[in-house]
Short mmCIF file of C-alpha atoms in Angstrom, two decimals:
data_model
loop_
_atom_site.label_atom_id
_atom_site.label_comp_id
_atom_site.label_asym_id
_atom_site.label_seq_id
_atom_site.Cartn_x
_atom_site.Cartn_y
_atom_site.Cartn_z
CA MET A 1265 233.54 -9.58 7.30
CA SER A 1266 233.06 -8.35 3.74
CA GLN A 1267 231.23 -5.15 3.07
CA PRO A 1268 227.81 -5.55 1.44
CA LYS A 1269 227.75 -4.56 -2.22
CA PRO A 1270 226.03 -1.25 -2.90
CA LYS A 1271 222.56 -1.61 -4.27
CA ARG A 1272 222.04 -0.77 -7.89
CA PRO A 1273 219.42 1.85 -8.67
CA PRO A 1274 216.18 0.45 -10.03
CA ARG A 1275 216.51 -0.46 -13.69
CA LEU A 1276 213.84 0.64 -16.13
CA GLN A 1277 212.65 -2.61 -17.66
CA ASP A 1278 210.82 -0.98 -20.55
CA SER A 1279 210.88 2.23 -22.55
CA ALA A 1280 207.30 3.08 -21.57
CA THR A 1281 208.41 3.75 -17.99
CA GLY A 1282 211.19 6.03 -19.20
CA TRP A 1283 208.79 7.86 -21.49
CA LYS A 1284 206.36 8.34 -18.60
CA GLN A 1285 209.12 9.92 -16.50
CA ILE A 1286 209.88 12.34 -19.34
CA THR A 1287 206.24 13.35 -19.84
CA ASP A 1288 205.73 13.67 -16.07
CA ILE A 1289 208.63 16.14 -15.92
CA ALA A 1290 207.17 18.07 -18.85
CA ARG A 1291 203.82 18.39 -17.04
CA ARG A 1292 205.50 19.36 -13.78
CA LEU A 1293 207.53 22.11 -15.43
CA LYS A 1294 204.31 23.63 -16.74
CA PHE A 1295 203.37 24.61 -13.19
CA GLN A 1296 206.83 25.11 -11.67
CA LYS A 1297 207.51 28.39 -13.54
CA GLU A 1298 211.24 27.84 -13.04
CA LEU A 1299 213.59 24.90 -12.65
CA ALA A 1300 214.57 23.78 -9.18
CA HIS A 1301 218.24 23.98 -8.21
CA SER A 1302 218.76 20.23 -8.55
CA GLN A 1303 217.09 20.23 -11.96
CA SER A 1304 219.21 23.13 -13.17
CA LYS A 1305 222.33 21.36 -11.97
CA ARG A 1306 221.40 18.22 -13.91
CA VAL A 1307 220.86 20.17 -17.12
CA ARG A 1308 224.18 22.01 -16.82
CA LYS A 1309 226.01 18.77 -16.16
CA ALA A 1310 224.33 17.15 -19.15
CA VAL A 1311 225.35 20.01 -21.45
CA GLY A 1312 228.90 19.77 -20.14
CA ARG A 1313 229.05 16.02 -20.68
CA VAL A 1314 227.84 16.21 -24.26
CA ALA A 1315 230.27 19.03 -24.98
CA LYS A 1316 233.09 16.64 -24.02
CA MET A 1317 231.99 13.85 -26.36
CA GLY A 1318 235.04 14.34 -28.59
CA LEU A 1319 237.40 14.37 -25.60
CA SER A 1320 236.24 11.23 -23.82
CA GLN A 1321 238.18 8.09 -24.62
CA LYS A 1322 235.12 6.07 -23.64
CA PRO A 1323 232.05 8.29 -23.25
CA GLN A 1324 229.63 7.40 -20.48
CA LYS A 1325 226.41 5.69 -21.42
CA GLN A 1326 224.36 8.73 -20.44
CA GLN A 1327 226.71 10.90 -22.49
CA ARG A 1328 226.10 8.81 -25.60
CA PHE A 1329 222.35 8.66 -24.95
CA LEU A 1330 221.99 12.42 -24.47
CA ASP A 1331 224.05 13.07 -27.57
CA ARG A 1332 221.54 11.03 -29.59
CA VAL A 1333 218.63 12.83 -27.91
CA LEU A 1334 220.21 16.19 -28.81
CA GLU A 1335 220.14 15.16 -32.48
CA ILE A 1336 216.36 14.87 -32.15
CA SER A 1337 215.56 17.98 -30.13
CA PRO A 1338 217.24 20.31 -27.60
CA GLU A 1339 213.94 20.46 -25.70
CA TYR A 1340 213.86 16.67 -25.22
CA PHE A 1341 217.52 16.89 -24.22
CA LEU A 1342 216.47 19.14 -21.35
CA LEU A 1343 213.65 16.82 -20.30
CA CYS A 1344 215.84 13.71 -20.46
CA ALA A 1345 218.63 15.41 -18.52
CA ILE A 1346 216.18 16.09 -15.69
CA ALA A 1347 214.12 12.91 -15.80
CA LEU A 1348 216.82 10.28 -16.41
CA SER A 1349 219.79 10.43 -14.08
CA GLN A 1350 223.25 9.19 -14.97
CA ASN A 1351 222.90 6.06 -12.81
CA LEU A 1352 219.46 5.26 -14.17
CA VAL A 1353 220.65 5.40 -17.78
CA ALA A 1354 223.81 3.47 -16.94
CA TYR A 1355 221.77 0.44 -15.83
CA MET A 1356 219.22 0.56 -18.63
CA LYS A 1357 219.55 -2.00 -21.38
CA ASP A 1358 220.62 -0.70 -24.78
CA ALA A 1359 217.48 -2.09 -26.39
CA VAL A 1360 215.31 -0.16 -23.92
CA LEU A 1361 217.22 3.04 -24.66
CA ASP A 1362 216.83 2.49 -28.40
CA ARG A 1363 213.07 2.06 -28.06
CA LEU A 1364 212.91 5.16 -25.87
CA LEU A 1365 214.79 7.15 -28.52
CA ASP A 1366 212.30 5.96 -31.13
CA THR A 1367 209.42 7.17 -28.96
CA ILE A 1368 211.10 10.54 -28.48
CA ALA A 1369 211.69 10.89 -32.23
CA LYS A 1370 208.04 10.08 -32.99
CA ASN A 1371 206.93 12.79 -30.55
CA LYS A 1372 209.42 15.39 -31.75
CA LYS A 1373 206.64 17.77 -32.76
CA ASN A 1374 204.24 16.96 -29.92
CA ASP A 1375 203.07 20.42 -28.89
CA ALA A 1376 201.54 19.09 -25.69
CA ILE A 1377 205.06 18.22 -24.49
CA ILE A 1378 207.31 20.68 -26.31
CA ARG A 1379 205.59 23.85 -25.19
CA PRO A 1380 206.96 27.42 -25.36
CA ASP A 1381 208.08 27.22 -21.73
CA ILE A 1382 210.15 24.11 -22.47
CA ARG A 1383 211.75 25.88 -25.44
CA SER A 1384 212.46 28.84 -23.19
CA TYR A 1385 214.24 26.62 -20.66
CA ALA A 1386 216.34 25.07 -23.43
CA ILE A 1387 217.41 28.54 -24.59
CA ASP A 1388 218.13 29.77 -21.06
CA PHE A 1389 220.46 26.84 -20.39
CA GLN A 1390 222.17 27.31 -23.77
CA ILE A 1391 221.47 23.79 -24.95
CA PRO A 1392 223.10 23.55 -28.40
CA GLY A 1393 220.67 24.31 -31.20
CA ALA A 1394 217.89 25.65 -28.97
CA VAL A 1395 218.23 29.30 -29.95
CA GLN A 1396 218.57 28.58 -33.65
CA LEU A 1397 215.64 26.15 -33.67
CA ALA A 1398 213.38 28.61 -31.87
CA ARG A 1399 214.27 31.40 -34.25
CA GLN A 1400 213.84 29.12 -37.25
CA ASN A 1401 210.34 28.19 -36.07
CA GLU A 1402 209.45 31.86 -35.55
CA THR A 1403 210.78 32.81 -38.98
CA LEU A 1404 208.99 29.95 -40.70
CA SER A 1405 205.75 30.96 -38.99
CA ALA A 1406 206.26 34.53 -40.17
CA LEU A 1407 206.93 33.31 -43.69
CA GLN A 1408 203.80 31.19 -43.71
CA GLU A 1409 201.75 34.11 -42.40
CA ALA A 1410 203.21 36.42 -45.05
CA SER A 1411 202.50 33.80 -47.68
CA ARG A 1412 198.86 33.58 -46.58
CA ARG A 1413 198.50 37.36 -46.67
CA ASP A 1414 200.01 37.59 -50.14
CA GLY A 1415 197.92 34.71 -51.47
CA THR A 1416 200.95 33.17 -53.19
CA VAL A 1417 200.69 30.39 -55.71
CA ALA A 1418 202.86 28.21 -53.50
CA GLU A 1419 200.14 28.02 -50.84
CA VAL A 1420 197.52 27.04 -53.41
CA VAL A 1421 199.82 24.40 -54.85
CA MET A 1422 200.50 22.92 -51.42
CA SER A 1423 196.82 22.78 -50.50
CA ASP A 1424 196.02 21.14 -53.83
CA ALA A 1425 198.75 18.60 -53.27
CA GLU A 1426 197.39 17.69 -49.85
CA ASP A 1427 193.89 17.18 -51.26
CA ASP A 1428 195.08 15.04 -54.16
CA PRO A 1429 197.42 12.22 -53.09
CA ASP A 1430 197.74 11.09 -56.71
CA ASN A 1431 199.96 14.09 -57.38
CA GLU A 1432 202.78 12.48 -55.41
CA THR A 1433 203.66 10.07 -58.19
CA ASP A 1434 203.53 12.73 -60.90
CA ARG A 1435 205.92 15.31 -59.46
CA SER A 1436 209.08 14.99 -61.50
CA VAL A 1437 211.23 17.80 -62.79
CA GLY A 1438 210.94 18.02 -66.54
CA SER A 1439 207.44 16.61 -66.68
CA SER A 1440 205.73 17.24 -69.99
CA ASN A 1441 202.54 18.21 -68.19
CA PRO A 1442 202.66 21.99 -67.51
CA ILE A 1443 200.36 21.77 -64.48
CA GLN A 1444 202.45 19.03 -62.88
CA GLU A 1445 205.62 20.96 -63.64
CA GLU A 1446 204.19 24.08 -62.01
CA GLN A 1447 203.39 22.07 -58.89
CA VAL A 1448 206.98 20.85 -58.68
CA PHE A 1449 208.31 24.36 -58.95
CA GLY A 1450 205.76 25.74 -56.52
CA ASN A 1451 206.76 23.24 -53.84
CA ALA A 1452 210.45 23.88 -54.40
CA SER A 1453 209.95 27.62 -54.09
CA LEU A 1454 208.82 27.08 -50.51
CA GLY A 1455 212.23 25.56 -49.85
CA GLY A 1456 214.21 28.53 -51.00
CA ILE A 1457 214.00 29.49 -54.67
CA GLU A 1458 211.28 32.05 -54.07
CA ASN A 1459 213.47 33.75 -51.50
CA VAL A 1460 216.85 33.80 -53.22
CA ILE A 1461 216.40 34.56 -56.92
CA ASP A 1462 214.16 36.69 -59.04
CA GLU A 1463 211.28 35.53 -61.19
CA SER A 1464 213.23 35.35 -64.42
CA MET A 1465 215.80 33.14 -62.71
CA CYS A 1466 213.03 30.80 -61.58
CA ASP A 1467 211.81 30.58 -65.16
CA ALA A 1468 215.33 29.81 -66.32
CA ILE A 1469 215.60 26.90 -63.89
CA ARG A 1470 212.34 25.47 -65.17
CA GLY A 1471 213.32 26.11 -68.78
CA VAL A 1472 210.36 28.35 -69.58
CA THR A 1473 210.13 31.78 -71.11
CA ALA A 1474 209.66 34.64 -68.67
CA ASP A 1475 206.50 36.72 -68.85
CA SER A 1476 204.89 34.12 -71.05
CA ASP A 1477 202.04 31.66 -70.74
CA SER A 1478 204.21 28.95 -72.24
CA THR A 1479 205.60 26.28 -69.96
CA ASN A 1480 207.57 24.33 -72.53
CA ILE A 1481 210.46 22.56 -70.93
CA THR A 1482 213.95 23.11 -72.31
CA PRO A 1483 215.04 20.05 -74.32
CA PRO A 1484 217.67 17.95 -72.55
CA ASN A 1485 220.28 18.56 -75.24
CA GLU A 1486 220.09 22.33 -74.68
CA THR A 1487 222.23 22.75 -71.60
CA GLN A 1488 222.24 26.55 -71.79
CA SER A 1489 225.71 26.76 -70.34
CA ASP A 1490 225.89 30.26 -71.76
CA LEU A 1491 223.36 32.00 -69.53
CA THR A 1492 223.02 34.93 -71.89
CA ALA A 1493 220.96 32.61 -74.08
CA VAL A 1494 218.50 31.71 -71.33
CA PRO A 1495 214.98 32.85 -72.24
CA GLY A 1496 213.80 35.79 -70.20
CA ILE A 1497 217.28 36.94 -69.19
CA SER A 1498 218.63 39.70 -71.35
CA SER A 1499 222.36 40.38 -71.59
CA ASN A 1500 221.39 44.05 -71.76
CA ASP A 1501 219.65 43.98 -68.39
CA PRO A 1502 221.49 46.62 -66.34
CA ASN A 1503 220.69 44.78 -63.12
CA PHE A 1504 222.42 41.52 -64.07
CA THR A 1505 225.93 40.61 -65.11
CA THR A 1506 226.59 37.18 -66.59
CA ALA A 1507 228.44 36.16 -63.43
CA GLN A 1508 225.59 37.31 -61.20
CA ARG A 1509 223.04 35.42 -63.29
CA ALA A 1510 225.21 32.31 -63.06
CA VAL A 1511 225.53 32.55 -59.28
CA ALA A 1512 221.80 33.24 -58.83
CA THR A 1513 220.83 30.31 -61.04
CA PHE A 1514 223.23 27.94 -59.31
CA GLU A 1515 221.95 28.90 -55.87
CA GLY A 1516 218.34 28.49 -56.93
CA VAL A 1517 219.04 25.09 -58.45
CA ILE A 1518 220.57 23.90 -55.17
CA PHE A 1519 217.39 24.61 -53.21
CA PHE A 1520 215.18 23.37 -56.03
CA ALA A 1521 217.00 20.02 -56.18
CA ALA A 1522 217.05 19.72 -52.38
CA GLU A 1523 213.28 19.39 -52.31
CA SER A 1524 213.65 15.88 -53.75
CA ILE A 1525 215.35 14.74 -50.51
CA PRO A 1526 212.62 13.64 -48.05
CA GLY A 1527 214.58 13.76 -44.78
CA SER A 1528 215.09 17.25 -43.34
CA LYS A 1529 218.50 16.48 -41.81
CA GLU A 1530 219.73 14.78 -44.98
CA ARG A 1531 218.37 17.66 -47.03
CA GLU A 1532 220.14 20.26 -44.91
CA ALA A 1533 223.40 18.29 -45.02
CA TRP A 1534 223.21 18.05 -48.80
CA ILE A 1535 222.50 21.77 -49.16
CA PHE A 1536 225.39 22.51 -46.82
CA SER A 1537 227.79 20.46 -48.97
CA CYS A 1538 226.61 22.24 -52.13
CA LEU A 1539 226.95 25.70 -50.62
CA ASP A 1540 230.69 25.22 -50.30
CA HIS A 1541 230.78 25.11 -54.09
CA LEU A 1542 228.53 28.16 -54.21
CA HIS A 1543 230.95 30.16 -52.05
CA VAL A 1544 233.84 29.20 -54.33
CA LEU A 1545 231.81 30.19 -57.40
CA LYS A 1546 231.06 33.59 -55.89
CA ARG A 1547 234.71 34.16 -55.13
CA LEU A 1548 236.08 33.04 -58.48
CA SER A 1549 233.42 34.88 -60.48
CA CYS A 1550 234.05 38.05 -58.41
CA VAL A 1551 230.38 38.53 -57.59
CA ASN A 1552 230.05 41.23 -54.96
CA GLU A 1553 227.90 44.18 -53.99
CA GLY A 1554 230.61 46.77 -54.30
CA ASP A 1555 229.86 47.39 -57.99
CA GLY A 1556 226.57 49.15 -57.26
CA ARG A 1557 224.41 46.46 -58.82
CA SER A 1558 221.76 45.59 -56.30
CA LEU A 1559 219.68 42.85 -57.87
CA LYS A 1560 215.95 42.90 -57.21
CA ARG A 1561 213.38 40.19 -57.49
CA LYS A 1562 210.36 40.73 -59.65
CA ARG A 1563 207.67 39.35 -57.40
CA GLY A 1564 205.20 42.16 -57.38
CA ALA A 1565 204.45 45.35 -55.55
CA GLY A 1566 205.98 45.83 -52.15
CA GLN A 1567 208.62 43.14 -52.59
CA GLU A 1568 211.20 44.86 -54.78
CA GLY A 1569 213.53 45.56 -51.89
CA GLN A 1570 213.81 42.01 -50.61
CA PRO A 1571 217.21 40.34 -51.09
CA ASN A 1572 217.98 37.67 -53.64
CA ALA A 1573 220.81 35.26 -54.35
CA SER A 1574 223.21 37.86 -55.61
CA ASP A 1575 223.30 39.75 -52.34
CA GLY A 1576 225.24 36.90 -50.77
CA CYS A 1577 222.44 35.74 -48.46
CA ASN A 1578 222.01 32.01 -47.96
CA HIS A 1579 218.54 31.84 -46.50
CA VAL A 1580 218.58 28.26 -45.28
CA ILE A 1581 222.10 27.37 -44.20
CA ARG A 1582 224.22 29.68 -42.03
CA ALA A 1583 221.99 32.64 -42.90
CA ARG A 1584 222.29 35.55 -40.55
CA SER A 1585 223.09 39.14 -41.40
CA ILE A 1586 225.50 41.78 -40.24
CA GLU A 1587 223.21 44.72 -39.76
CA THR A 1588 223.97 48.39 -39.08
CA THR A 1589 221.84 51.06 -37.50
CA GLU A 1590 221.33 52.67 -40.91
CA ALA A 1591 218.04 52.49 -42.83
CA GLN A 1592 216.41 49.04 -42.87
CA ALA A 1593 219.21 47.73 -40.63
CA ALA A 1594 221.30 46.86 -43.69
CA VAL A 1595 225.09 46.97 -43.82
CA ASN A 1596 226.36 50.46 -44.60
CA ARG A 1597 228.86 49.75 -47.30
CA GLN A 1598 229.98 53.33 -47.84
CA ALA A 1599 233.45 53.58 -46.33
CA GLY A 1600 233.00 57.19 -45.36
CA ASN A 1601 229.81 56.48 -43.42
CA ALA A 1602 230.92 53.39 -41.53
CA PRO A 1603 229.51 53.45 -38.00
CA SER A 1604 231.62 52.48 -35.02
CA LEU A 1605 231.58 48.99 -33.58
CA ASP A 1606 230.31 50.15 -30.22
CA SER A 1607 227.55 47.66 -30.40
CA SER A 1608 226.23 44.29 -29.37
CA PHE A 1609 225.36 40.99 -30.96
CA SER A 1610 221.66 40.30 -31.24
CA GLN A 1611 219.83 37.05 -31.74
CA SER A 1612 218.77 38.02 -35.20
CA SER A 1613 221.46 40.27 -36.59
CA ILE A 1614 224.69 38.50 -37.50
CA ARG A 1615 225.78 37.32 -40.90
CA PRO A 1616 228.97 35.26 -40.71
CA ILE A 1617 231.84 37.05 -42.35
CA TYR A 1618 232.48 33.94 -44.46
CA GLN A 1619 230.37 35.77 -46.99
CA GLY A 1620 232.16 39.02 -46.44
CA GLY A 1621 235.47 37.21 -46.76
CA ALA A 1622 234.38 35.24 -49.77
CA ILE A 1623 232.88 37.96 -51.89
CA GLY A 1624 233.98 41.23 -50.33
CA GLU A 1625 230.56 41.90 -48.96
CA ALA A 1626 231.12 43.92 -45.82
CA SER A 1627 233.88 44.91 -43.47
CA PRO A 1628 233.54 43.72 -39.89
CA ARG A 1629 234.85 47.11 -38.85
CA ALA A 1630 231.94 48.76 -40.63
CA ALA A 1631 229.34 46.62 -38.96
CA ASN A 1632 227.19 47.64 -36.05
CA PHE A 1633 225.33 44.76 -34.47
CA GLU A 1634 221.85 45.82 -33.45
CA VAL A 1635 218.50 44.22 -32.80
CA VAL A 1636 216.58 43.91 -36.07
CA PRO A 1637 212.78 43.75 -35.99
CA GLN A 1638 211.43 40.38 -37.00
CA ALA A 1639 209.47 41.89 -39.87
CA GLN A 1640 212.72 42.95 -41.54
CA ASN A 1641 214.14 39.45 -41.40
CA VAL A 1642 211.16 37.52 -42.68
CA THR A 1643 213.21 35.87 -45.43
CA GLN A 1644 216.05 34.73 -43.21
CA ILE A 1645 215.59 31.06 -42.44
CA GLU A 1646 218.31 29.59 -40.31
CA ALA A 1647 219.57 26.07 -39.82
CA SER A 1648 220.48 24.61 -36.46
CA ASP A 1649 223.83 26.08 -35.53
CA MET A 1650 225.70 27.11 -38.57
CA ASN A 1651 226.51 30.75 -37.71
CA MET A 1652 230.08 30.56 -38.85
CA ALA A 1653 232.81 32.88 -40.08
CA LEU A 1654 234.88 31.19 -42.80
CA MET A 1655 237.95 31.89 -44.95
CA ALA A 1656 240.49 33.49 -42.61
CA GLU A 1657 243.60 35.37 -43.71
CA VAL A 1658 246.58 33.06 -43.25
CA GLY A 1659 248.93 35.96 -42.60
CA LYS A 1660 246.87 37.08 -39.59
CA LEU A 1661 246.57 33.65 -37.98
CA LYS A 1662 250.06 33.07 -36.59
CA SER A 1663 249.72 35.78 -33.94
CA ILE A 1664 246.34 34.31 -32.97
CA LEU A 1665 247.11 30.58 -33.02
CA GLY A 1666 250.71 30.64 -31.82
CA ASN A 1667 253.56 28.57 -33.24
CA TYR A 1668 252.29 25.11 -32.27
CA LEU A 1669 248.74 25.37 -33.62
CA PHE A 1670 249.81 27.40 -36.66
CA THR A 1671 252.30 24.67 -37.62
CA GLY A 1672 249.68 21.96 -37.05
CA MET A 1673 247.23 23.87 -39.24
CA LYS A 1674 249.80 24.30 -42.03
CA LEU A 1675 250.47 20.53 -42.02
CA SER A 1676 246.79 19.54 -42.17
CA HIS A 1677 245.43 17.81 -45.26
CA ILE A 1678 242.89 20.60 -45.77
CA ARG A 1679 245.56 23.30 -45.89
CA ARG A 1680 247.81 21.23 -48.15
CA ARG A 1681 244.96 20.77 -50.60
CA GLU A 1682 244.36 24.51 -50.57
CA GLU A 1683 248.03 25.18 -51.33
CA ASP A 1684 248.21 22.48 -54.01
CA SER A 1685 245.07 23.67 -55.78
CA GLY A 1686 246.98 26.31 -57.73
CA SER A 1687 244.35 28.89 -56.79
CA MET A 1688 245.21 32.54 -56.42
CA LEU A 1689 243.35 32.47 -53.10
CA THR A 1690 245.91 30.55 -51.03
CA ASP A 1691 246.30 33.56 -48.76
CA LEU A 1692 242.91 32.52 -47.33
CA THR A 1693 242.13 29.26 -45.56
CA ASP A 1694 239.07 27.32 -44.46
CA THR A 1695 241.03 25.43 -41.79
CA VAL A 1696 240.19 28.06 -39.17
CA ARG A 1697 236.55 28.91 -38.54
CA LEU A 1698 234.88 31.08 -35.94
CA ARG A 1699 231.43 30.22 -34.60
CA LEU A 1700 229.57 33.40 -33.71
CA PRO A 1701 227.50 33.94 -30.55
CA HIS A 1702 223.82 34.80 -30.43
CA ARG A 1703 224.03 37.61 -27.91
CA SER A 1704 226.54 40.18 -26.78
CA GLY A 1705 228.74 38.79 -24.03
CA GLU A 1706 228.40 35.13 -25.02
CA ASP A 1707 231.36 32.98 -26.01
CA PHE A 1708 232.77 32.58 -29.48
CA LYS A 1709 234.03 29.14 -30.52
CA LEU A 1710 237.22 28.85 -32.59
CA GLU A 1711 237.58 25.71 -34.72
CA VAL A 1712 241.01 24.76 -36.08
CA TRP A 1713 241.77 21.78 -38.32
CA LEU A 1714 245.14 20.27 -37.42
CA CYS A 1715 247.41 17.51 -38.59
CA SER A 1716 246.28 14.40 -36.66
CA SER A 1717 249.56 13.99 -34.75
CA PHE A 1718 249.23 17.53 -33.40
CA GLY A 1719 245.63 16.89 -32.39
CA GLU A 1720 246.50 13.72 -30.48
CA SER A 1721 248.72 15.63 -28.06
CA ILE A 1722 245.93 17.94 -26.92
CA PRO A 1723 243.69 15.44 -25.02
CA ARG A 1724 246.70 14.42 -22.95
CA ALA A 1725 247.28 18.05 -22.00
CA ILE A 1726 243.60 18.48 -21.12
CA MET A 1727 243.59 15.42 -18.89
CA SER A 1728 246.84 16.44 -17.19
CA SER A 1729 246.15 20.02 -16.22
CA VAL A 1730 244.70 23.18 -17.61
CA GLU A 1731 248.05 24.95 -17.35
CA GLU A 1732 249.65 22.48 -19.77
CA LEU A 1733 247.27 23.81 -22.38
CA ARG A 1734 249.07 27.16 -22.28
CA ILE A 1735 252.04 25.63 -24.07
CA ILE A 1736 249.80 24.25 -26.83
CA LEU A 1737 247.32 27.10 -27.15
CA GLY A 1738 249.75 29.93 -26.53
CA ASP A 1739 249.13 32.81 -24.15
CA TYR A 1740 246.60 34.58 -26.38
CA LEU A 1741 244.14 31.71 -26.86
CA PHE A 1742 244.74 30.29 -23.39
CA ASP A 1743 243.84 33.58 -21.71
CA ALA A 1744 240.77 33.93 -23.96
CA MET A 1745 239.67 30.39 -23.09
CA ASN A 1746 240.26 31.00 -19.40
CA ALA A 1747 238.11 34.15 -19.55
CA SER A 1748 235.25 32.44 -21.40
CA ASN A 1749 231.85 32.00 -19.77
CA TRP A 1750 232.23 28.24 -20.18
CA ARG A 1751 235.45 28.18 -18.14
CA LYS A 1752 234.07 30.56 -15.53
CA GLU A 1753 231.08 28.25 -15.04
CA GLU A 1754 233.43 25.29 -14.58
CA LYS A 1755 235.37 27.17 -11.92
CA THR A 1756 232.13 28.09 -10.16
CA MET A 1757 231.27 24.39 -10.03
CA GLY A 1758 234.72 23.63 -8.58
CA LYS A 1759 236.13 22.08 -11.73
CA SER A 1760 239.68 23.37 -12.00
CA ALA A 1761 241.75 20.32 -12.92
CA CYS A 1762 240.59 19.94 -16.52
CA THR A 1763 238.24 21.77 -18.83
CA GLY A 1764 235.56 21.21 -21.43
CA ALA A 1765 236.26 24.62 -22.97
CA VAL A 1766 238.84 22.92 -25.18
CA GLY A 1767 237.97 19.84 -27.21
CA VAL A 1768 239.50 17.71 -29.94
CA SER A 1769 237.64 15.37 -32.26
CA PHE A 1770 238.85 12.91 -34.88
CA PRO A 1771 236.14 12.66 -37.55
CA SER A 1772 237.86 9.73 -39.28
CA GLY A 1773 238.78 7.99 -36.04
CA LYS A 1774 241.69 8.40 -33.70
CA GLY A 1775 244.91 6.98 -35.06
CA SER A 1776 243.99 7.67 -38.67
CA SER A 1777 246.08 9.94 -40.86
CA SER A 1778 243.15 12.31 -41.39
CA ASP A 1779 242.94 15.73 -39.77
CA SER A 1780 241.71 16.40 -36.26
CA LYS A 1781 239.52 19.32 -35.22
CA LEU A 1782 240.31 21.52 -32.23
CA GLU A 1783 237.54 23.59 -30.65
CA VAL A 1784 238.32 26.39 -28.18
CA MET A 1785 235.80 28.59 -26.39
CA LEU A 1786 236.81 32.28 -26.45
CA ASN A 1787 235.47 35.11 -24.34
CA PHE A 1788 233.39 37.66 -26.24
CA GLU A 1789 235.99 40.45 -26.39
CA THR A 1790 238.77 38.24 -27.73
CA GLY A 1791 236.42 36.46 -30.12
CA LEU A 1792 235.32 39.79 -31.55
CA SER A 1793 238.96 40.83 -31.95
CA VAL A 1794 239.73 37.59 -33.82
CA TYR A 1795 236.66 38.17 -35.98
CA ARG A 1796 237.83 41.67 -36.91
CA THR A 1797 241.45 40.68 -37.47
CA ALA A 1798 241.39 37.35 -39.30
CA TYR A 1799 238.33 37.57 -41.53
CA PRO A 1800 238.84 39.99 -44.41
CA SER A 1801 236.42 42.55 -45.73
#
């Protein structure tokens, strides 16, 4: 006699039912005060599944669904992980899931659902992007409050624009109407210009004379490639070198132009791609802070000390700061006064050393990571999860990566392009990046770009056994991975056969000749050691 087939779980026939389950969970959490054990377990499993997206040959349906939800909001990721079980999602039709995703996206900023307690849960369970998003919202709120207190022109411009919908069709850079042109610039300044360059630089971008009532636009045929000829910027200004003016102008133009991109994700991606060129410009033009020239913005009383473009801060993408315990929590750049690194990472006090490595900004050994009051970081606007250390010293990497990974890195297309570029900077590489944690004791994440054939061997080792990874990772990285919080959590849950602390992705598709990306979770102590060793001052 044949066994009866197991019953399938009830299938959600429409997206409205799924949405109701999500909102019901949101309401329930409001009164629960803390997640139940079963709910916590679901969230942790969901985070683990999404973290393995690049490792799975055929990701589960829930895995793919949650990955798309995570792109919308880490808070909705938490709600969906609790409300929609793996089996429930597995039997839902793709069309129903698509409609549900649309509903979630439309309610992304629904404060009745995404309350502070939901954000807090997302941060507690370390859902990717939750910490950065929360801090970004806090910083933006602080900026808006500061803007209201200062009575800035930008606020007036924005309120005028909201009252007059006809302005939308008239906002074009280079408009012959001075009022319209001022509106364009005012809106763009909210996106970054106001916070990264001084007033004369802003005038240069608009093509107007500084400290003048004139708003005549620079004729198109006057490219002003020689910045010493830009009105309002004097070559005799002791605070500016030509290189610093060039870097400041270029950075301001990036954020100014980005305001023409309507979608926030597309805008951030475009800015991110441009900032790579900005880093190269800073390196090649030798702009740094070691020459004693601390550029100041000319925005009025009480604002002279705020940073601008030339201090190496990128206030929208990957913008955090290495702070010391010296005055104003700024980096102490005097070698004789460098404090010890007996310190901790804070949620608001790390600048990735990609800037230190790129322009000689600060030594990681001279950095003391301390909590910085929010009021001191009002201009630091962060993107989702771009807290990254870039440009590692090639000579220091072999002892860290081991023979196998070091060879795979050397054979990658990215490294070959670096070596073929003819640059004097081939002793540095962008093939090895280090993602920094938000708090002391949390894991670092090491990212290594490898030749595709080297990357293809890693998933097989992961699926076979954790110990096989030792041969590929080497003792140093393997022990660091094994000591990571991620791996410890897996062991606590009884997962010892394979691990999600190591992942490989193939951005151009598996089997292609393009590079693969290896990601390895490192415990805090080893990650900090790698940070000190591989990323130059």
